Short mmCIF file of C-alpha atoms in Angstrom, two decimals:
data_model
loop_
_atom_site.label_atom_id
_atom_site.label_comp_id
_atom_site.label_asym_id
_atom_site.label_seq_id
_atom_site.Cartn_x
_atom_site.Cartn_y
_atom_site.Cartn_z
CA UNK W 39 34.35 -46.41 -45.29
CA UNK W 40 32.54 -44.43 -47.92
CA UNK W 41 29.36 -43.94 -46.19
CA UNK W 42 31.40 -42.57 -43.13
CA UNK W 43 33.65 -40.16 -44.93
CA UNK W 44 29.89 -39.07 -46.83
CA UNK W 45 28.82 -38.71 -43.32
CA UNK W 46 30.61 -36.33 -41.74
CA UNK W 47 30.84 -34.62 -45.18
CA UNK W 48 27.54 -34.26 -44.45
CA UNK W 49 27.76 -33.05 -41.08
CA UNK W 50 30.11 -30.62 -41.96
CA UNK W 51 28.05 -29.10 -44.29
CA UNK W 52 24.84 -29.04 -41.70
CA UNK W 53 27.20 -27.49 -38.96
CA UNK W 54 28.67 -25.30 -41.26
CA UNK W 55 24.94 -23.99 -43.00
CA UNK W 56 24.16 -24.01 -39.24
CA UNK W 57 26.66 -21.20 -38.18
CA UNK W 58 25.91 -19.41 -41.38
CA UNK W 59 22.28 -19.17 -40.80
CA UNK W 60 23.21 -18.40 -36.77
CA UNK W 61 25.48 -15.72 -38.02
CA UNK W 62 22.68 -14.23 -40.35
CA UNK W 63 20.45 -14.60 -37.45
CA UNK W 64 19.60 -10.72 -35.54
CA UNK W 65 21.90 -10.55 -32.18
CA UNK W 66 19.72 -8.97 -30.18
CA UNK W 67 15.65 -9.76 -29.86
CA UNK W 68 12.76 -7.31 -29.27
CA UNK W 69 9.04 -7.97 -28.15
CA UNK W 70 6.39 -6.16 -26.57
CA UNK W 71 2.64 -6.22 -25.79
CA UNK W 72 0.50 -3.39 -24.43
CA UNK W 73 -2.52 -3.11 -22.28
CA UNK W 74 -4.75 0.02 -21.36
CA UNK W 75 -6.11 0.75 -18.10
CA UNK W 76 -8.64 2.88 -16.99
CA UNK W 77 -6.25 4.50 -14.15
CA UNK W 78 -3.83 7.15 -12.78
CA UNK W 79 -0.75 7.20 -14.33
CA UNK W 80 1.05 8.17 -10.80
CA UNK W 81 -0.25 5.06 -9.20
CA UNK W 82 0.90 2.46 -11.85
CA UNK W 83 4.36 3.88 -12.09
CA UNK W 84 4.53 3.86 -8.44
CA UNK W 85 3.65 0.27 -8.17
CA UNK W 86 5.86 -1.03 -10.77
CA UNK W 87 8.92 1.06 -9.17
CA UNK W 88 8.41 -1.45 -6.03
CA UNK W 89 8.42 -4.89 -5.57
CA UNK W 90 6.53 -5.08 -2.24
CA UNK W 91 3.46 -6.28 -3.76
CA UNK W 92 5.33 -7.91 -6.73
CA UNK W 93 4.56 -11.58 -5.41
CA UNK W 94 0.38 -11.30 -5.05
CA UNK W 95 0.38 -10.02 -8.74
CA UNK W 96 3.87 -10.74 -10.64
CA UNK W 97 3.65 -14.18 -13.17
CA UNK W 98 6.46 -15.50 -10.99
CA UNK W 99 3.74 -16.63 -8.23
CA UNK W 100 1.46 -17.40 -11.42
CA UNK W 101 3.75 -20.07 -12.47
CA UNK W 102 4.56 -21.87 -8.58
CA UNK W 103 2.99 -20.99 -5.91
CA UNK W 104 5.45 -22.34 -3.84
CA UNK W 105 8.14 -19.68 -4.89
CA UNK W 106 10.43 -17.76 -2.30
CA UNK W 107 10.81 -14.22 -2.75
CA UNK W 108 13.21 -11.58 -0.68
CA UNK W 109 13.51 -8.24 -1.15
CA UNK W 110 17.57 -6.07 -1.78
CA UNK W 111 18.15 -2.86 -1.75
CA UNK W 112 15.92 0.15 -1.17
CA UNK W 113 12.08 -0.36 -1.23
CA UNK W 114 11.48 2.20 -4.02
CA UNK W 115 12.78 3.04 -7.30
CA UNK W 116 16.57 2.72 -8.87
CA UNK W 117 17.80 -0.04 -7.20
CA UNK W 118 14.83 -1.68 -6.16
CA UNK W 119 15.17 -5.83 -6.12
CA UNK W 120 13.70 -8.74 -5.68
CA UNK W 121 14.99 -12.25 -5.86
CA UNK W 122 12.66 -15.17 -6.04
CA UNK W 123 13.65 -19.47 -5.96
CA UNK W 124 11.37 -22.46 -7.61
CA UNK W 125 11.82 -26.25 -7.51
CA UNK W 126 9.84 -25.76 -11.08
CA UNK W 127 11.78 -24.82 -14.27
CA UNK W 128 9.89 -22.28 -15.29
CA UNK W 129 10.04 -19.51 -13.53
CA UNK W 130 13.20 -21.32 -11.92
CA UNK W 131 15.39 -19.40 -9.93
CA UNK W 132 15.87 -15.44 -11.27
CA UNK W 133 15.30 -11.49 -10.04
CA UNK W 134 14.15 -8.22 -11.18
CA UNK W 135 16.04 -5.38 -10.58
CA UNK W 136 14.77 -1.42 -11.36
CA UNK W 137 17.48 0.01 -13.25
CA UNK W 138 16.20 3.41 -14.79
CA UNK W 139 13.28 5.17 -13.56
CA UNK W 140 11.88 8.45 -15.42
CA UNK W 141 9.02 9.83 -13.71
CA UNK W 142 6.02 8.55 -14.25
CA UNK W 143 6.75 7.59 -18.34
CA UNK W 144 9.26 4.83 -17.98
CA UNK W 145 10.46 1.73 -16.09
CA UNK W 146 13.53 -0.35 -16.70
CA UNK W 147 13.68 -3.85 -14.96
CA UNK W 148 17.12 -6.21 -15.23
CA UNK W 149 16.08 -9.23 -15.53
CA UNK W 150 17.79 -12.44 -14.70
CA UNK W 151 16.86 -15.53 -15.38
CA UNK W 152 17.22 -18.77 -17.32
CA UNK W 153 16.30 -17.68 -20.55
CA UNK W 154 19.25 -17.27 -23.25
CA UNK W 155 21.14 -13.97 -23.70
CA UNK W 156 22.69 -10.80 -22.23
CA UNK W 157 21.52 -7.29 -20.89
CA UNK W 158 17.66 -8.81 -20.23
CA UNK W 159 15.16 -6.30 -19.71
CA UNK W 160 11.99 -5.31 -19.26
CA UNK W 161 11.34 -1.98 -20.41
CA UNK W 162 7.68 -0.30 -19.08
CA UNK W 163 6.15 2.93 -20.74
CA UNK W 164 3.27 4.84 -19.79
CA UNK W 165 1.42 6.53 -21.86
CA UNK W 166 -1.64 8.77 -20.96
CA UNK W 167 -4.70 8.47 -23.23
CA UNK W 168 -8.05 10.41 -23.48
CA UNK W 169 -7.35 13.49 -21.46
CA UNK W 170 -5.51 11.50 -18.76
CA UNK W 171 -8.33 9.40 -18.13
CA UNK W 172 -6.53 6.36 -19.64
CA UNK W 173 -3.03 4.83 -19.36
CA UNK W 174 -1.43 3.08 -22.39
CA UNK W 175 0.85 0.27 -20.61
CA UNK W 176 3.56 -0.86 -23.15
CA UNK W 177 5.80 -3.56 -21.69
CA UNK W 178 8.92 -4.64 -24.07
CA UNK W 179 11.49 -7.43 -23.83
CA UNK W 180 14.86 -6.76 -25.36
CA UNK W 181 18.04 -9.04 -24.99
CA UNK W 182 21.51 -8.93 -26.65
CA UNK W 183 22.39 -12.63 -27.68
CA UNK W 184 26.20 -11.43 -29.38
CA UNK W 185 27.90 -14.25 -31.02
CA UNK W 186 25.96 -16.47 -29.18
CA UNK W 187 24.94 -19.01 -31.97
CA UNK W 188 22.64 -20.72 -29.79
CA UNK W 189 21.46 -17.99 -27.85
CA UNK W 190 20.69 -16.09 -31.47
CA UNK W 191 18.78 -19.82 -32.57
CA UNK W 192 16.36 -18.83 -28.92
CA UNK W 193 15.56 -15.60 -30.47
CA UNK W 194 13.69 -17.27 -32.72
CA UNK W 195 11.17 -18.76 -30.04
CA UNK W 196 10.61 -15.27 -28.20
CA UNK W 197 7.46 -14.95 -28.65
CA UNK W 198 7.12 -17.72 -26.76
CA UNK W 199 8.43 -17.66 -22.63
CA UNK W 200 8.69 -13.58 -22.74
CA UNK W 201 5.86 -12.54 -24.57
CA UNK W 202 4.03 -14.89 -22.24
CA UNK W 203 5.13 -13.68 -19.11
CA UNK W 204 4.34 -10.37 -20.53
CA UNK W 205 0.93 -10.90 -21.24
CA UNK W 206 0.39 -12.47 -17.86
CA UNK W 207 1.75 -9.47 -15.67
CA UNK W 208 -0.12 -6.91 -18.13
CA UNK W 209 -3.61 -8.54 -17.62
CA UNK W 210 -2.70 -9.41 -14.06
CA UNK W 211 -1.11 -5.41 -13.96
CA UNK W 212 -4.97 -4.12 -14.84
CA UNK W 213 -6.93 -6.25 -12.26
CA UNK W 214 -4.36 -4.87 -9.67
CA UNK W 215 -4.93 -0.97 -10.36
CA UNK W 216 -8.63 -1.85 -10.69
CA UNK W 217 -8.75 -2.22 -6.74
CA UNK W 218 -6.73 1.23 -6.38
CA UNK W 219 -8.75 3.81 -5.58
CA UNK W 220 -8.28 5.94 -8.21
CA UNK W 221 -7.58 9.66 -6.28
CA UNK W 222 -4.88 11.54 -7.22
CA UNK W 223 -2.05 11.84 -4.34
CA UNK W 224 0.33 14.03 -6.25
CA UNK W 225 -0.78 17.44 -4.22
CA UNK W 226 -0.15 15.08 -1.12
CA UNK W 227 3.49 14.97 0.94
CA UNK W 228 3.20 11.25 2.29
CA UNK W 229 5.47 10.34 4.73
CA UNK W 230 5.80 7.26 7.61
CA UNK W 231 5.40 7.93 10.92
CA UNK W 232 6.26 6.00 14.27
CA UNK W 233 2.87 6.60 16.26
CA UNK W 234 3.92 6.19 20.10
CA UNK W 235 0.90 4.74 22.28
CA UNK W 236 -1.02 7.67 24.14
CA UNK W 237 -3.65 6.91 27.17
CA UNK W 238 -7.18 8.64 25.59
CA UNK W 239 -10.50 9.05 26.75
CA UNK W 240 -13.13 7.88 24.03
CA UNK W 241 -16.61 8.45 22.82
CA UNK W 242 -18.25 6.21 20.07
CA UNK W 243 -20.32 8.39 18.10
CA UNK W 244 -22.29 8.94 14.21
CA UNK W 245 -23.84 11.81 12.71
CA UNK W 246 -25.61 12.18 9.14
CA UNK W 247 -22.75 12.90 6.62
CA UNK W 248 -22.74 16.60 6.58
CA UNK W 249 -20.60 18.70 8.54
CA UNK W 250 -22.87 20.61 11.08
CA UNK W 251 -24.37 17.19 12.00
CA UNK W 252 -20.46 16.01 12.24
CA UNK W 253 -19.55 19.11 14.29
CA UNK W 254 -22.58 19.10 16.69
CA UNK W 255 -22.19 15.18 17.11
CA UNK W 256 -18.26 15.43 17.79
CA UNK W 257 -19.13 18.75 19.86
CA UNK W 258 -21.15 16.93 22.01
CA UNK W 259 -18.68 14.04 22.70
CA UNK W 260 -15.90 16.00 23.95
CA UNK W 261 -17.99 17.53 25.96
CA UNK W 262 -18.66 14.25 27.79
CA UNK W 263 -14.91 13.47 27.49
CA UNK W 264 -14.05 16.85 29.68
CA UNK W 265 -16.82 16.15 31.97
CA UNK W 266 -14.99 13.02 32.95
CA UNK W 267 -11.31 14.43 32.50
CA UNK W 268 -12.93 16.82 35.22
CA UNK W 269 -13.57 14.22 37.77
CA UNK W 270 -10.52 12.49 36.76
CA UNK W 271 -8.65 15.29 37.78
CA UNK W 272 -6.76 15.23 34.01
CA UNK W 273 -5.79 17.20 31.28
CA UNK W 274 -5.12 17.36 27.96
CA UNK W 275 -1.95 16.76 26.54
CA UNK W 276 -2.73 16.74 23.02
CA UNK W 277 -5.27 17.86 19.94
CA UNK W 278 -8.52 15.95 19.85
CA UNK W 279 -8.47 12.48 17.45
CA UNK W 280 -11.07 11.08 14.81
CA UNK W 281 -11.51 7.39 14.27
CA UNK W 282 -13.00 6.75 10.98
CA UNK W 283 -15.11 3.38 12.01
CA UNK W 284 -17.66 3.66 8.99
CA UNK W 285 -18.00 6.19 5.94
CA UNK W 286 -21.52 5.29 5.24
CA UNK W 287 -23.14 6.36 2.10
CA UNK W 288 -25.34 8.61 4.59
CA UNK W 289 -24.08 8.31 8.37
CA UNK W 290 -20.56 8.92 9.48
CA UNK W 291 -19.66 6.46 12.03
CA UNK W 292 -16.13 7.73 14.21
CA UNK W 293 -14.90 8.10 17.39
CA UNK W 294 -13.65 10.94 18.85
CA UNK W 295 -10.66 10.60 21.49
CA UNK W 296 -8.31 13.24 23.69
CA UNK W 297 -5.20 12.21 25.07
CA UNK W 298 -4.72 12.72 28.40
CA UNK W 299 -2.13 13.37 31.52
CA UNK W 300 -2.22 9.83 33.43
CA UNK W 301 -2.86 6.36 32.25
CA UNK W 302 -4.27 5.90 35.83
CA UNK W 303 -8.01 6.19 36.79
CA UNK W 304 -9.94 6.06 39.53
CA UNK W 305 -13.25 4.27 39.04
CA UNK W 306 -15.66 3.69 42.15
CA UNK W 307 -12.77 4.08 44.61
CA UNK W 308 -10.41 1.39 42.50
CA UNK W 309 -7.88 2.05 40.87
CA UNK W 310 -7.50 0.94 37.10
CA UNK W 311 -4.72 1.85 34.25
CA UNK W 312 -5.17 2.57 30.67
CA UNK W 313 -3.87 0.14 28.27
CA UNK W 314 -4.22 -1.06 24.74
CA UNK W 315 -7.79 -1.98 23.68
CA UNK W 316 -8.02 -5.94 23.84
CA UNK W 317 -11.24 -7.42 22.40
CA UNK W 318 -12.54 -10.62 24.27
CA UNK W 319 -11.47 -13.99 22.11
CA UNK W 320 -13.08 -15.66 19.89
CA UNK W 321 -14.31 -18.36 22.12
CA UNK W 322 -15.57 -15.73 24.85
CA UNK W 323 -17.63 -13.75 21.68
CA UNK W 324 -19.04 -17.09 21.08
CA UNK W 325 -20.28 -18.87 24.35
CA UNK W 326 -21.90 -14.90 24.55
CA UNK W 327 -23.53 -15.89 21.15
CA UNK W 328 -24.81 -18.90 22.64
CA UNK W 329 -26.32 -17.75 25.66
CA UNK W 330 -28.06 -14.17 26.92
CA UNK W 331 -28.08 -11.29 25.41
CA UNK W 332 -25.18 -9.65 27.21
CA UNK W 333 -25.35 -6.55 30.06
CA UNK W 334 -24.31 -3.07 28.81
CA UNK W 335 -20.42 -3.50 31.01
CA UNK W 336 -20.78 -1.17 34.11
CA UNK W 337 -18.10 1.36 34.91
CA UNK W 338 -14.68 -0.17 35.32
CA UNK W 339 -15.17 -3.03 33.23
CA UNK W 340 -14.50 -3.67 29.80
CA UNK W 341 -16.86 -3.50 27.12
CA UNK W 342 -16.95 -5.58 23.61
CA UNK W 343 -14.22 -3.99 21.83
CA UNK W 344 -12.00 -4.41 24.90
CA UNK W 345 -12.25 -0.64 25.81
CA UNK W 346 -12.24 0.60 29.67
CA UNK W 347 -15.63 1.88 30.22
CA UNK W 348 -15.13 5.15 32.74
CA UNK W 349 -18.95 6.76 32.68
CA UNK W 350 -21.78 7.08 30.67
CA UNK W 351 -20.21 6.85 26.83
CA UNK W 352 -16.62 7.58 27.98
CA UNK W 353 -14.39 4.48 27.38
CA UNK W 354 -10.47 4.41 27.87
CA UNK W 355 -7.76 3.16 26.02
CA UNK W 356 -4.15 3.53 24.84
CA UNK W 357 -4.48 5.14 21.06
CA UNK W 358 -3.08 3.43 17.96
CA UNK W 359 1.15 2.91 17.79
CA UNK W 360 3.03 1.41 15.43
CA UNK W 361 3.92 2.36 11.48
CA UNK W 362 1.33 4.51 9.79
CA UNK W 363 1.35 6.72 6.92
CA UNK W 364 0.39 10.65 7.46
CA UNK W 365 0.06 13.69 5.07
CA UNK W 366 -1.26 16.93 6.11
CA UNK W 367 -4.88 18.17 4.86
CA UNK W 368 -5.06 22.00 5.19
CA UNK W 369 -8.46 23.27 4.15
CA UNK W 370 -12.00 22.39 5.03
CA UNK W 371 -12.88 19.11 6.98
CA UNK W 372 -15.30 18.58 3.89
CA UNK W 373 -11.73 17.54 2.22
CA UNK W 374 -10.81 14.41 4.66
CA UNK W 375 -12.81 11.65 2.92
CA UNK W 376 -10.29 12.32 -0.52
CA UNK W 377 -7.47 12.73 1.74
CA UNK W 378 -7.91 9.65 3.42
CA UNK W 379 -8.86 7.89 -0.20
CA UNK W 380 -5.69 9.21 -1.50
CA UNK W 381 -3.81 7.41 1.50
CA UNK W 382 -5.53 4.70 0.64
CA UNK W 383 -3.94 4.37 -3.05
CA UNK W 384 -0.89 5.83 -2.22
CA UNK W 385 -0.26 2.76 0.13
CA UNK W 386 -1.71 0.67 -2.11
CA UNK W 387 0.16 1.42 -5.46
CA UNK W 388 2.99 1.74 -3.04
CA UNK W 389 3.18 -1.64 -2.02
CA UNK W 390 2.52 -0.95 2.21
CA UNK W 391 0.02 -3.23 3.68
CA UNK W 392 -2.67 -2.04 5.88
CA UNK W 393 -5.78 -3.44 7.36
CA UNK W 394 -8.42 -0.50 7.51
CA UNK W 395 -11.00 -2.80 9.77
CA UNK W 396 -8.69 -3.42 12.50
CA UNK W 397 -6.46 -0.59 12.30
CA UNK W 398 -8.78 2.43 11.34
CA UNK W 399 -7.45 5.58 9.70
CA UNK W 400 -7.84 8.64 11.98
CA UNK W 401 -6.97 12.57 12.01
CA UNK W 402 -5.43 14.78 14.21
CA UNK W 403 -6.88 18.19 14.24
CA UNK W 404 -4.01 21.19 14.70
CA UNK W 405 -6.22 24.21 14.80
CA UNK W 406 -8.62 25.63 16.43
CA UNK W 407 -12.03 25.74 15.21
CA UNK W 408 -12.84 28.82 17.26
CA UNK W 409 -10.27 30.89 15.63
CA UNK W 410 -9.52 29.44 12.57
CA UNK W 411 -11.90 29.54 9.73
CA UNK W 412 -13.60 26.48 8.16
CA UNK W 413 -11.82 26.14 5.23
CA UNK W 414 -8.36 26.89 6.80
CA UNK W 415 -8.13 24.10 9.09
CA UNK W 416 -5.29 22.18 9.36
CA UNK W 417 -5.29 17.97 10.04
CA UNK W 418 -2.85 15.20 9.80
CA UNK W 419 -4.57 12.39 8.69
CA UNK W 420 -2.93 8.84 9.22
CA UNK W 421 -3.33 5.10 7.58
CA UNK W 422 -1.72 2.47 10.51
CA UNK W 423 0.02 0.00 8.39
CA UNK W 424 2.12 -3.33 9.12
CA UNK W 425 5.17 -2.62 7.28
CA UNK W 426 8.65 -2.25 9.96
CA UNK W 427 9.77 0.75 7.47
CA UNK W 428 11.99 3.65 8.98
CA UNK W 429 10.29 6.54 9.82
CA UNK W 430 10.67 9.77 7.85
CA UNK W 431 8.21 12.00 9.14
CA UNK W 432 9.65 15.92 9.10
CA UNK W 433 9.70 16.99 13.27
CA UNK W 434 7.07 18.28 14.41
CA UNK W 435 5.97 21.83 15.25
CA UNK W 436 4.99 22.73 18.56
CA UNK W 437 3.97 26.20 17.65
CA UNK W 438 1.29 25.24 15.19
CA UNK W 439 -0.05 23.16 17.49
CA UNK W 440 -3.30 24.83 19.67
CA UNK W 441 -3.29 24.42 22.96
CA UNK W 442 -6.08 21.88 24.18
CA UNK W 443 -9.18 23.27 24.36
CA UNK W 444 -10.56 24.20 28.54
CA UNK W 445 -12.86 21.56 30.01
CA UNK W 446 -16.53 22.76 30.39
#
């Protein structure tokens, strides 16, 4: 009976040492790590104040592969969540919410998980180091554990799980923005646009990268294109297009396009209607492999990339529609290589997903070149992406728009 009553003495005394120590023990924990990367400070504040891309880079995906993620709320700042579900413990089952953005210095995330406490978050800073040229990424973990004995004991292992995860998304964080082009799209107004689907008349064309060669070459090419809107008996209903196919570090590979009246052609007395571009399969492309070298496709027919071939180098087909990102590029064509770079990062740090080799950027061209001087020309420059995101592109201005230039 002695050694029993000396027992729970004994744990009395533990217990009781135990809540005294817990009690002495801080209620609220604090940790942080910090990277720097060589990038815009606009671009990684953008892509941590959206969760779009979250899963190909987060330490959630890190940990299971297998994870679920969905996205609440809006796409883009305050508000901003995303939810995620694992069969494994860690991560388990949790979500990160944006809760305070200010500009491009700070980033609060909720978090919610399993890990012990109150008022989780994640709490991003940015600072800008060596002229701008460098960011200073400081990522903190704070946590209110109250009079939560236990939780205040888990405080104690935080540099554990969070400082972990922290250290994960930071060097995972710096490979990401590595792949960003790193242009700055703060002078830019980016907006998403719903592209509707516009019969065209094409040329495929290149030119040395300079922009009398790029002129003549695209000079040249609508030429042919009004030459066969001619016969056609069409018109223009629109300002010409560009197809960026290949910026080359010497040639400029494009194609230049004018919408026109009627999707309906007349081709060697048949009649034939303009549609979407459909490239032959993969198993046609291959018995061609296999056997002869193939016939340049006569008028009427359709040629490798699935275009309707009309005459000579003047192919038909329904432009791009869908989603696609546009901003505005007022100044000399010289400037459309940055502008469509600073798409480029703007969808990327953005979190919009885009395939530039199968849906190729392209410019429309407002003004015309015959009355408007060189470096006051005026494009809208657009990046097709995949994303079903509402449109928010301001109306359009008929007035600004030139009237299509006379066939020759």
């Amino acid at each position: 009976m002695t050694r029993i009553l000396e027992f729970i003495v004994a744990a009395i005394i533990v217990f009781a040492l135990a809540v005294i120590i817990g009690l002495a023990l801080p209620s609220s924990g604090h940790i942080e790590r910090s990277v720097e990367i060589s990038h815009n400070g606009r671009h990684i504040a953008d892509m941590l104040s959206n969760f779009r891309r979250f899963p190909e880079w987060g330490v959630v995906r890190m940990l299971d592969s297998k994870t679920q993620f969905t996205l609440e709320g809006p796409n883009y700042g305050n508000g901003a969540k995303i939810n995620w579900t694992s069969a494994k413990p860690s991560p388990g089952n949790g979500s990160f919410e944006i809760a305070d953005k200010q500009g491009d210095t700070s980033i609060v995330w909720k978090v919610a998980n399993a890990w012990k406490g109150e008022n989780k978050r994640y709490t991003i800073t940015l600072e800008p180091q060596k002229n701008g040229r460098i960011t200073k990424v400081s990522w903190a973990y704070d946590v209110d554990y109250g009079w939560d004995l236990v939780a205040r004991y888990s405080g104690l292992y935080i540099n554990g799980d969070p400082a972990t995860h922290i250290q994960m998304n930071l060097a995972s964080l710096q490979q990401q923005m590595a792949a960003i082009p790193n242009v700055d799209y703060t002078p830019y107004e980016v907006f998403v646009a719903d592209v509707p689907a516009q019969p065209q008349l094409v040329v495929a064309t290149s030119a040395p990268r300079s922009l009398d060669d790029v002129a003549a070459a695209t000079d040249k090419a609508l030429q042919e294109i009004h030459a066969v809107m001619k016969k056609q008996n069409l018109t223009a209903v629109g300002p010409r297009y560009t197809t960026t196919v290949e910026w080359g570090d010497e040639n400029y590979v494009f194609d230049v396009g004018l919408p026109v009246s009627s999707a309906t052609l007349k081709i060697d007395g048949k009649d034939y209607t303009i549609g979407p571009a459909v490239p032959p399969s993969v198993a046609d492309q291959a018995a061609t492999e296999e056997g002869a070298e193939p016939a340049e496709p006569a008028p009427g027919q359709i040629d490798r990339k699935g275009n309707l071939v009309v005459a000579g180098p003047v192919v038909a087909r329904n432009g791009y529609t869908g989603k696609a990102l546009v901003t505005t590029w007022m100044g000399s064509p010289a400037g459309l290589p940055l502008t469509r770079l600073a798409l480029k990062a703007y969808a990327m740090s953005m979190g919009y997903r885009f395939n530039e080799n199968t849906n190729r950027y392209f410019d429309v061209m407002l003004t015309d070149p015959a009355t408007v001087a060189d470096d006051e020309q005026q494009f809208k420059v657009y990046l097709p992406i995949s994303d079903d995101v509402a449109a928010n592109e301001p109306a359009a201005q008929p007035a600004e728009t030139p009237a299509p230039a006379p066939a020759q």
